[in-house]
Short mmCIF file of C-alpha atoms and ligand atoms in Angstrom, two decimals:
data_model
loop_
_atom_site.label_atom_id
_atom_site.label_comp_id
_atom_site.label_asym_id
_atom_site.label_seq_id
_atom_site.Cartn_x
_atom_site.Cartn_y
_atom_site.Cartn_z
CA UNK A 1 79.65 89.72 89.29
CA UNK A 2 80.38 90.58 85.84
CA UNK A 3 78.63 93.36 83.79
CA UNK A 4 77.95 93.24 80.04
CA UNK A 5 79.92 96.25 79.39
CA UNK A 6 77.68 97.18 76.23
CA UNK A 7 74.97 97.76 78.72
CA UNK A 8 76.32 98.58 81.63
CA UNK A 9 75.30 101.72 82.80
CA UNK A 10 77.75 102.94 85.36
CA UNK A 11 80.48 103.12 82.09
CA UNK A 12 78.11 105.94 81.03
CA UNK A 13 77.71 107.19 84.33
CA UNK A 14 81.27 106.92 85.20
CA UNK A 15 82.43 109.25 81.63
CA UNK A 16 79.46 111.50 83.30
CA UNK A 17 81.27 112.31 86.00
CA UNK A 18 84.69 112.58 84.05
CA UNK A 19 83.04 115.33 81.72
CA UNK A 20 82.46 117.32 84.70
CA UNK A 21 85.24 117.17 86.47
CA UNK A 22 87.80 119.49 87.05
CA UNK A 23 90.64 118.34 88.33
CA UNK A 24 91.49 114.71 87.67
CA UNK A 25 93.60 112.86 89.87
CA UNK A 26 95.51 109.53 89.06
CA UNK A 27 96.69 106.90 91.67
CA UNK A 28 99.13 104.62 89.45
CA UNK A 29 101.12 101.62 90.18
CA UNK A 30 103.03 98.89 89.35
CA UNK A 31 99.94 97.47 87.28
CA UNK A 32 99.57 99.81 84.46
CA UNK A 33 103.39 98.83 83.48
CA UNK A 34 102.96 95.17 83.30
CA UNK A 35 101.55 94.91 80.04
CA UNK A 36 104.90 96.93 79.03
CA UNK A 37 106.71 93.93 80.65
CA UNK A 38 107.63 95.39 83.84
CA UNK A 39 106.96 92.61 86.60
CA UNK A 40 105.10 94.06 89.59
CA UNK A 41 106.13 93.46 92.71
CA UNK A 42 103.44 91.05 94.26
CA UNK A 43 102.46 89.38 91.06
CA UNK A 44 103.91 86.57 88.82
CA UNK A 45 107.83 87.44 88.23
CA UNK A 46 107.80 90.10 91.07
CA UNK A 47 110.72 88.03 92.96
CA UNK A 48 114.24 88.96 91.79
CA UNK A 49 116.43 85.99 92.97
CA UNK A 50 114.41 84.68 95.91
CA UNK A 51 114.31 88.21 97.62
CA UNK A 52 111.14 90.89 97.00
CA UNK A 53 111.12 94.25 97.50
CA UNK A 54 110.36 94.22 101.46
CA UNK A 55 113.60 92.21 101.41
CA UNK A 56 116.03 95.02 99.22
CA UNK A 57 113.82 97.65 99.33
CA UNK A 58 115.40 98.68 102.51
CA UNK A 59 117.62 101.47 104.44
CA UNK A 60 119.00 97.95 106.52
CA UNK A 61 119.31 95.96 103.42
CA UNK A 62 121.49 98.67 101.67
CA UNK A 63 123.65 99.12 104.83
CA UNK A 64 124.04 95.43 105.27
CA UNK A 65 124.16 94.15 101.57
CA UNK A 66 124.99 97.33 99.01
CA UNK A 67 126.58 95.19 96.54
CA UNK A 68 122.83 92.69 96.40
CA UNK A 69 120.71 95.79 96.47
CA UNK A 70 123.04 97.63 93.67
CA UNK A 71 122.61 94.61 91.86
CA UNK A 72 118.43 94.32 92.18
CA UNK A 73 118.68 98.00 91.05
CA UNK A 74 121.37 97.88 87.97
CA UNK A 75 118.92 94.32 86.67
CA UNK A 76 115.94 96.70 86.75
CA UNK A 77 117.22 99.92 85.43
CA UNK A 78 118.77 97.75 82.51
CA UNK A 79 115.22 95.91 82.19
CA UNK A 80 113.56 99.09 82.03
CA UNK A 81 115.51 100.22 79.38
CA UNK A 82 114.19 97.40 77.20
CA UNK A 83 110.48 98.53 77.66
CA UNK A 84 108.45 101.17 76.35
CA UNK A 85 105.16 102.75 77.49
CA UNK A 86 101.70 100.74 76.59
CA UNK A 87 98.26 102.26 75.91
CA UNK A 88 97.38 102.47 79.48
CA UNK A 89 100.45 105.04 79.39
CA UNK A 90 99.08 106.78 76.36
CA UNK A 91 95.75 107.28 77.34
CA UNK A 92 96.73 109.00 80.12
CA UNK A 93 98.77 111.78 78.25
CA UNK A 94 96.05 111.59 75.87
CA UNK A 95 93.59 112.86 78.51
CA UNK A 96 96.11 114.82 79.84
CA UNK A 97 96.13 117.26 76.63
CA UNK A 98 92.46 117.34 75.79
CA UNK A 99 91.47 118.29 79.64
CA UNK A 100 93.92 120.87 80.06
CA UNK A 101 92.72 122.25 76.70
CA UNK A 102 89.36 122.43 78.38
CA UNK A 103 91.03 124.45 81.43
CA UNK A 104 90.92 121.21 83.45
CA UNK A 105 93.58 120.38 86.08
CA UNK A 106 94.62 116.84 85.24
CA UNK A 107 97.61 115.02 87.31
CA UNK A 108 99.25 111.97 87.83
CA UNK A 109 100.87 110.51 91.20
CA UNK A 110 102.97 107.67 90.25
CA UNK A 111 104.17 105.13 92.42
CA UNK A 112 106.35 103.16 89.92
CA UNK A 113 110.17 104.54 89.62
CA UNK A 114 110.22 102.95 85.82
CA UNK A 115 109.79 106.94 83.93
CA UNK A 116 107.64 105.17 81.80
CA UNK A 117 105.37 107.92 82.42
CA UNK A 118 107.58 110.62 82.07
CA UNK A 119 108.58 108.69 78.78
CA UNK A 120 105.06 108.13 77.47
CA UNK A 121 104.84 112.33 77.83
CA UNK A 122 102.48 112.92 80.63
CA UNK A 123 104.40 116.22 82.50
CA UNK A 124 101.74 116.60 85.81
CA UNK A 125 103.52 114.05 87.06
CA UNK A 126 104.95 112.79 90.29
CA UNK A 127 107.28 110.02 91.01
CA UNK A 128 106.51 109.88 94.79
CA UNK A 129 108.67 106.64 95.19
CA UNK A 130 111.64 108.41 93.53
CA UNK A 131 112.93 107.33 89.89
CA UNK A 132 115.34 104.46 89.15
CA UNK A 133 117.33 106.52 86.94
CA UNK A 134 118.13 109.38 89.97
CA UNK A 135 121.09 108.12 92.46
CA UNK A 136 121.78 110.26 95.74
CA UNK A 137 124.96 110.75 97.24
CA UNK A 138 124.97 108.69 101.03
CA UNK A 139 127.65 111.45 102.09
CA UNK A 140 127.18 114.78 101.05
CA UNK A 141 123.51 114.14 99.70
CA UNK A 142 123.97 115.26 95.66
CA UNK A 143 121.34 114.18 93.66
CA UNK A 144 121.55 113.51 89.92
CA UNK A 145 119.93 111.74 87.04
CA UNK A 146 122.34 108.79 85.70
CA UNK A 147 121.39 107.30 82.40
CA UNK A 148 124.31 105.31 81.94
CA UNK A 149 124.04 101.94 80.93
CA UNK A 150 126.03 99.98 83.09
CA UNK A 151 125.62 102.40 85.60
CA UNK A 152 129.21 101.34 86.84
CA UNK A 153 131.75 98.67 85.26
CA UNK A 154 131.66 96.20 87.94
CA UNK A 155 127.66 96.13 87.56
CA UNK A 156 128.46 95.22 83.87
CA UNK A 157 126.30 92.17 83.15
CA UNK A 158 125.72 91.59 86.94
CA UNK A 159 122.15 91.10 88.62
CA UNK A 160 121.02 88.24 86.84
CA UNK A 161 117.85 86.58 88.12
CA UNK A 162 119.36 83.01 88.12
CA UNK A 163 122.63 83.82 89.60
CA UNK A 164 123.63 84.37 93.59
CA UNK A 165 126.14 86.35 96.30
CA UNK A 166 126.55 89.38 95.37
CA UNK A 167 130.66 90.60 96.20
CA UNK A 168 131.11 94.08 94.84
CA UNK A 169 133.57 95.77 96.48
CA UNK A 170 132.46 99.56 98.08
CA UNK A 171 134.61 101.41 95.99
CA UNK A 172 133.64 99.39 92.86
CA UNK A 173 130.03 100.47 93.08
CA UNK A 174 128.24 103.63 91.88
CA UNK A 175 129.85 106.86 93.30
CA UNK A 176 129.38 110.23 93.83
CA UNK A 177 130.73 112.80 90.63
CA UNK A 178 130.97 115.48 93.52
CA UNK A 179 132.92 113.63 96.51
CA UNK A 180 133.56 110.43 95.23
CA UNK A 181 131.28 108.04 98.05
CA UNK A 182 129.05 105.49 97.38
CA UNK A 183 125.73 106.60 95.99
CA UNK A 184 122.08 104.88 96.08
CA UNK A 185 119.21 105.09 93.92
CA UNK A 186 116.95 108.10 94.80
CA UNK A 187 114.07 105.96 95.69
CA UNK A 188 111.83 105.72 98.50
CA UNK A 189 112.31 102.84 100.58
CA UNK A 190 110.39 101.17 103.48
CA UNK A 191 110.91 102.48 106.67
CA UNK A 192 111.38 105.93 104.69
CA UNK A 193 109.19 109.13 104.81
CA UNK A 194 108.50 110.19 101.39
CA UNK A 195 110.13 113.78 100.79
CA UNK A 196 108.47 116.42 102.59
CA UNK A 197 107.90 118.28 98.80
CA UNK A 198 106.74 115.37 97.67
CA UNK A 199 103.77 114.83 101.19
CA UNK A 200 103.03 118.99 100.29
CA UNK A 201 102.17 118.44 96.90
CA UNK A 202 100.46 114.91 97.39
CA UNK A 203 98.54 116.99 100.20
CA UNK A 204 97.24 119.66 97.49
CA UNK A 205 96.58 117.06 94.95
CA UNK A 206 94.04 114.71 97.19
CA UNK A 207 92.32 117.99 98.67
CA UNK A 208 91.71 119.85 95.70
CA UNK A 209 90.48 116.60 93.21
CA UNK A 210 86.97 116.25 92.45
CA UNK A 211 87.88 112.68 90.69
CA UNK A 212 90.06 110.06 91.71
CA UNK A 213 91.40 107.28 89.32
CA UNK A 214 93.23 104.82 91.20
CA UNK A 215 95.02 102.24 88.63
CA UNK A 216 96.99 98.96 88.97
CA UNK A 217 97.95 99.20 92.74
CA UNK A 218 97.37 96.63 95.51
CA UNK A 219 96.95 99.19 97.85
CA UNK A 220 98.87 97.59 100.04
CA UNK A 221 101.88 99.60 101.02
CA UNK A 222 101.07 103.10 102.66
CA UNK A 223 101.12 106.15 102.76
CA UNK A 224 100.21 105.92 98.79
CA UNK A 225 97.30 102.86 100.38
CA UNK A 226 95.65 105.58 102.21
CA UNK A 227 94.77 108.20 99.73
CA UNK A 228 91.85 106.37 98.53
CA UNK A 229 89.73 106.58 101.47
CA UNK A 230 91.19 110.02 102.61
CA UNK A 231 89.45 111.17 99.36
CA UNK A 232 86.40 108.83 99.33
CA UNK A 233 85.86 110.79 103.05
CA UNK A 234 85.71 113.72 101.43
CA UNK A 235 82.86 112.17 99.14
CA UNK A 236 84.76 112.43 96.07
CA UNK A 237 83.80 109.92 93.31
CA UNK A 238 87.02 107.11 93.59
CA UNK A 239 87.01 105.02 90.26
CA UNK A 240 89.61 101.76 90.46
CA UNK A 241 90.79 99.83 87.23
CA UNK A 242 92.71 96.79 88.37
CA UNK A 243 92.77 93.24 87.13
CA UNK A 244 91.69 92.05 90.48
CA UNK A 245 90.32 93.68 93.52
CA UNK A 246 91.81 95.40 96.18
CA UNK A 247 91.12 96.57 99.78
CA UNK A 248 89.89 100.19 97.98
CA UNK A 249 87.43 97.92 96.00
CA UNK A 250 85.09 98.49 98.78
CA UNK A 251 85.27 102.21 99.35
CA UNK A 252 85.11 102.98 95.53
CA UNK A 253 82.23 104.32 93.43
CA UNK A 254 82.99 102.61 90.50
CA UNK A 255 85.39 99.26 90.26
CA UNK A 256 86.33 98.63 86.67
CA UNK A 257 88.16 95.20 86.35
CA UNK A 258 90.69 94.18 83.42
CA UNK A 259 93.48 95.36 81.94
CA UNK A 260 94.85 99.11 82.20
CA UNK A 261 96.26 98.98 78.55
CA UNK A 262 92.43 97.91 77.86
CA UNK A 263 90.17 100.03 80.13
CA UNK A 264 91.76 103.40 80.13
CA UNK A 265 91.94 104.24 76.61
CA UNK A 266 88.10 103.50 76.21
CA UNK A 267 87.12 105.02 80.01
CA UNK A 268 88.81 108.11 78.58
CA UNK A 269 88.40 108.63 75.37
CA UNK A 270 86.71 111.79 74.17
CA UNK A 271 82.89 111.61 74.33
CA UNK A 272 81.75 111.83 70.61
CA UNK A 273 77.89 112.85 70.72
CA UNK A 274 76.87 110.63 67.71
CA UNK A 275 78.25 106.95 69.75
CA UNK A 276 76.99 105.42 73.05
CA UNK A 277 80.45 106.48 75.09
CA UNK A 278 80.34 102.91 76.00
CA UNK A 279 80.30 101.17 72.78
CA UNK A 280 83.89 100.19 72.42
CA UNK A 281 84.44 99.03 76.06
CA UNK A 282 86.01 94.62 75.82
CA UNK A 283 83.34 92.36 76.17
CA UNK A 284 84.93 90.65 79.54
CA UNK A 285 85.96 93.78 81.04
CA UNK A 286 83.48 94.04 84.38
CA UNK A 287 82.42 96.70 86.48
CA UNK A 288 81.03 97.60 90.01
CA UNK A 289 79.46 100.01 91.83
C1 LIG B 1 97.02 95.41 86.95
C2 LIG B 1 97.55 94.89 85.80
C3 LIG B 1 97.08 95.44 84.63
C4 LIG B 1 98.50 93.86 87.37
N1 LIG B 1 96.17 96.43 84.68
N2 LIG B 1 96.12 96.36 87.00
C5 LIG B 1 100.57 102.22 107.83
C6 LIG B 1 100.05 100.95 108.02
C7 LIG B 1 100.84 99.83 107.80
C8 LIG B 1 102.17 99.96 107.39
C9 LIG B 1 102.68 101.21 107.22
C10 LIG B 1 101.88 102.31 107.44
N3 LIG B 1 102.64 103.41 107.17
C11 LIG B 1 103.87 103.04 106.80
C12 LIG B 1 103.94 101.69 106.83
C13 LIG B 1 105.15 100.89 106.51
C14 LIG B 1 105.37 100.72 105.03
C15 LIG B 1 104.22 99.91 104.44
O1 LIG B 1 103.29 100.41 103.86
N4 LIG B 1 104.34 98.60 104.52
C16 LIG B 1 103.35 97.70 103.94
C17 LIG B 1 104.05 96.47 103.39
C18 LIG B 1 102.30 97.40 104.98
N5 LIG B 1 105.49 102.00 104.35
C19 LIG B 1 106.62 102.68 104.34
O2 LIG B 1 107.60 102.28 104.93
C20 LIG B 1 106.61 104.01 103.61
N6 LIG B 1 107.18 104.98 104.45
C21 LIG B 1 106.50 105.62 105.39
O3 LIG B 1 105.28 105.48 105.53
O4 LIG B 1 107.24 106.45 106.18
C22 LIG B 1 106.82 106.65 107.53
C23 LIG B 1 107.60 105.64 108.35
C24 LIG B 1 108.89 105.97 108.76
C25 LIG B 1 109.60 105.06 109.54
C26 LIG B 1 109.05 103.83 109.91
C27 LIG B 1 107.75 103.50 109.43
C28 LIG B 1 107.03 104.42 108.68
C29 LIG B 1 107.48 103.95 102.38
C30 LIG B 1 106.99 103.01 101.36
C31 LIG B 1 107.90 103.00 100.15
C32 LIG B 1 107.55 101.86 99.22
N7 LIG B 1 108.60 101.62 98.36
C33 LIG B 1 108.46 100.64 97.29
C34 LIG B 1 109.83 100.42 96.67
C35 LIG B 1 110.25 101.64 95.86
C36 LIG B 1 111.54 101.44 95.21
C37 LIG B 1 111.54 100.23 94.30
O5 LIG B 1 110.68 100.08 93.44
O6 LIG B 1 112.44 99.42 94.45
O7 LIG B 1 107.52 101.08 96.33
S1 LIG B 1 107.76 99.08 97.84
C38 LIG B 1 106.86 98.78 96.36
O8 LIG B 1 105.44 98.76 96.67
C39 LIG B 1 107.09 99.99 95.49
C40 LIG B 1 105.72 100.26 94.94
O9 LIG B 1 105.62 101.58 94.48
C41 LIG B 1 104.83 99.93 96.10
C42 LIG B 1 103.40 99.68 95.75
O10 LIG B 1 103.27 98.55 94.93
P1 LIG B 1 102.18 98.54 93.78
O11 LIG B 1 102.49 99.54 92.77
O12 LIG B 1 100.84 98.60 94.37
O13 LIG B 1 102.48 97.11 93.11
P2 LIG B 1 101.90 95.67 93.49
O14 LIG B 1 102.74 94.67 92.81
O15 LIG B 1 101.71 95.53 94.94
O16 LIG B 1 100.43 95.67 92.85
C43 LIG B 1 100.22 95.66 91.46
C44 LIG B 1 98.73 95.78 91.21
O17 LIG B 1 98.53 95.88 89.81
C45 LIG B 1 97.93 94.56 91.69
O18 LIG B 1 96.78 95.03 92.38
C46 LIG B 1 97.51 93.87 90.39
O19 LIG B 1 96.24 93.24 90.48
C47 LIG B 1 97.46 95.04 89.44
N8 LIG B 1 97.68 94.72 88.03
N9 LIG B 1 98.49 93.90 86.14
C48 LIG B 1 95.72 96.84 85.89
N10 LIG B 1 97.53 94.99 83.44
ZN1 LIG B 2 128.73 113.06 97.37
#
């Protein structure tokens, strides 16, 4: 049911528990990006053609259809490019500064490969899905950042949402600056393990928080679905700010519904003494405990 957010008490109680934490850990996904314009993936615009990401987001898909998956890719890295970080974004390397000023351990584990993170500043950071500007080599295994915008000529104003086929030859697609073979984007897709540096850190990161913010995912795909309740187990507060619920609504302290761009600059803003922390929180913005 919705909370008058003036009143509510578990905003107070919830900036409680963030002033005595010490070390913060963020769960983001696709959500907090949307309000920069980045479609999420089961929401409104999240189809690219008729295909979604279970569809191209795949080892089989690449093998079967490179040219259509290099094409998905190439649309969203140019997309991408046209979008810049929003306050949900900000807040975060807001928060980031001010608690490691107070000898807090503050990090983010980001699901989204859009560096809009990495853009907005935050640095304890973690792509764990990869980044849509990296590309890996399918031979030899070289892995590199590629900015370049198109990424290859023949991808030059391909990937349009309205068009279809896709008939990019092999050798006319992104290759390899070391041997030459085709390269993919250094993403995790399904039916992939997430790097084994990525698992060890991800491992330290949900045993050692004492506060988990889990933002704008459906918590839907694993392992990143998981970590909610791994860390509720371990009776660590779990706070989720998401525009509707999920399936971690139910094993999280505190549910904070609305808009990430909204909530998280006000759920984290420095506590001034002389203000009610809650004060500036948006009328319709609800919460549950
Ligand atoms: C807002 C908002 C606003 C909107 N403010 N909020 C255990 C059980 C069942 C299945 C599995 C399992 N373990 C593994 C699997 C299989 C599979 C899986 O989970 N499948 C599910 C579909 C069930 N997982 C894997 O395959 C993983 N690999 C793995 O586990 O390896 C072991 C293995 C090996 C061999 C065989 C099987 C297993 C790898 C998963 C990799 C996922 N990759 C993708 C694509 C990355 C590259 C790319 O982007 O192209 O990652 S899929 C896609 O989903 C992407 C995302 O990071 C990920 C999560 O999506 P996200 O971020 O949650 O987005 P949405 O759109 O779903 O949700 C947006 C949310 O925002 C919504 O809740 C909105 O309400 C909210 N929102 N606006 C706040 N303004
Ligand atoms: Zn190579």
């Amino acid at each position: 049911m919705a909370t008058n957010t003036q009143t509510d008490p578990k905003i107070a109680e919830f900036r409680e528990l963030l002033s005595k934490a010490r070390s913060i850990l963020v769960l983001t996904g696709a959500g907090i990006s949307a309000e920069s314009g980045v479609p999420t993936f089961r929401g409104e615009g999240g189809l690219w053609r008729q295909f979604n990401a279970t569809d191209l987001a795949t080892p089989s898909a690449f093998a079967r259809s490179t040219s259509l998956v290099w094409e998905f890719y190439h649309y969203r890295r140019e997309l991408v490019r046209t979008k810049e970080p929003n306050k949900g974004h900000l807040a975060l390397v807001e928060a980031e500064e001010r608690f490691e000023k107070e000898g807090k351990h503050f990090f983010i584990l980001t699901q989204n490969i859009d560096g809009l993170h990495r853009r907005a500043g935050s640095r304890n950071l973690l792509e764990i899905h990869g980044n849509l500007f990296t590309v890996r080599c399918t031979s030899c295994g070289f892995i590199e950042e590629n900015n370049d915008s198109p990424i290859c000529e023949a991808l030059r104003n391909r990937g349009l949402p309205n068009e279809t086929g896709s008939d990019i030859p092999l050798k006319d697609l992104p290759s390899c600056r070391q041997c030459g073979s085709l390269v993919r984007p250094h993403v995790v897709w399904f039916e992939e393990c997430l790097w084994p540096d990525v698992l060890k850190k991800i491992n330290e990161e949900i045993t050692q928080c004492d506060l988990f913010l889990v933002v704008g995912t459906s918590g839907i795909v694993y392992p990143a679905a998981g970590y909610a309740s791994i860390v509720a187990q371990r009776k660590v507060p779990v706070v989720e700010v998401n525009i509707e619920k999920t399936p971690a609504t139910s094993t999280s302290t505190f549910y904070f519904e609305g808009p990430a761009g909204e909530l998280l600059p006000m759920l984290l803003a420095p506590i001034k003494t002389d203000a009610p922390s809650n004060k500036t929180l948006p009328l319709n913005a609800k919460t549950r405990k």
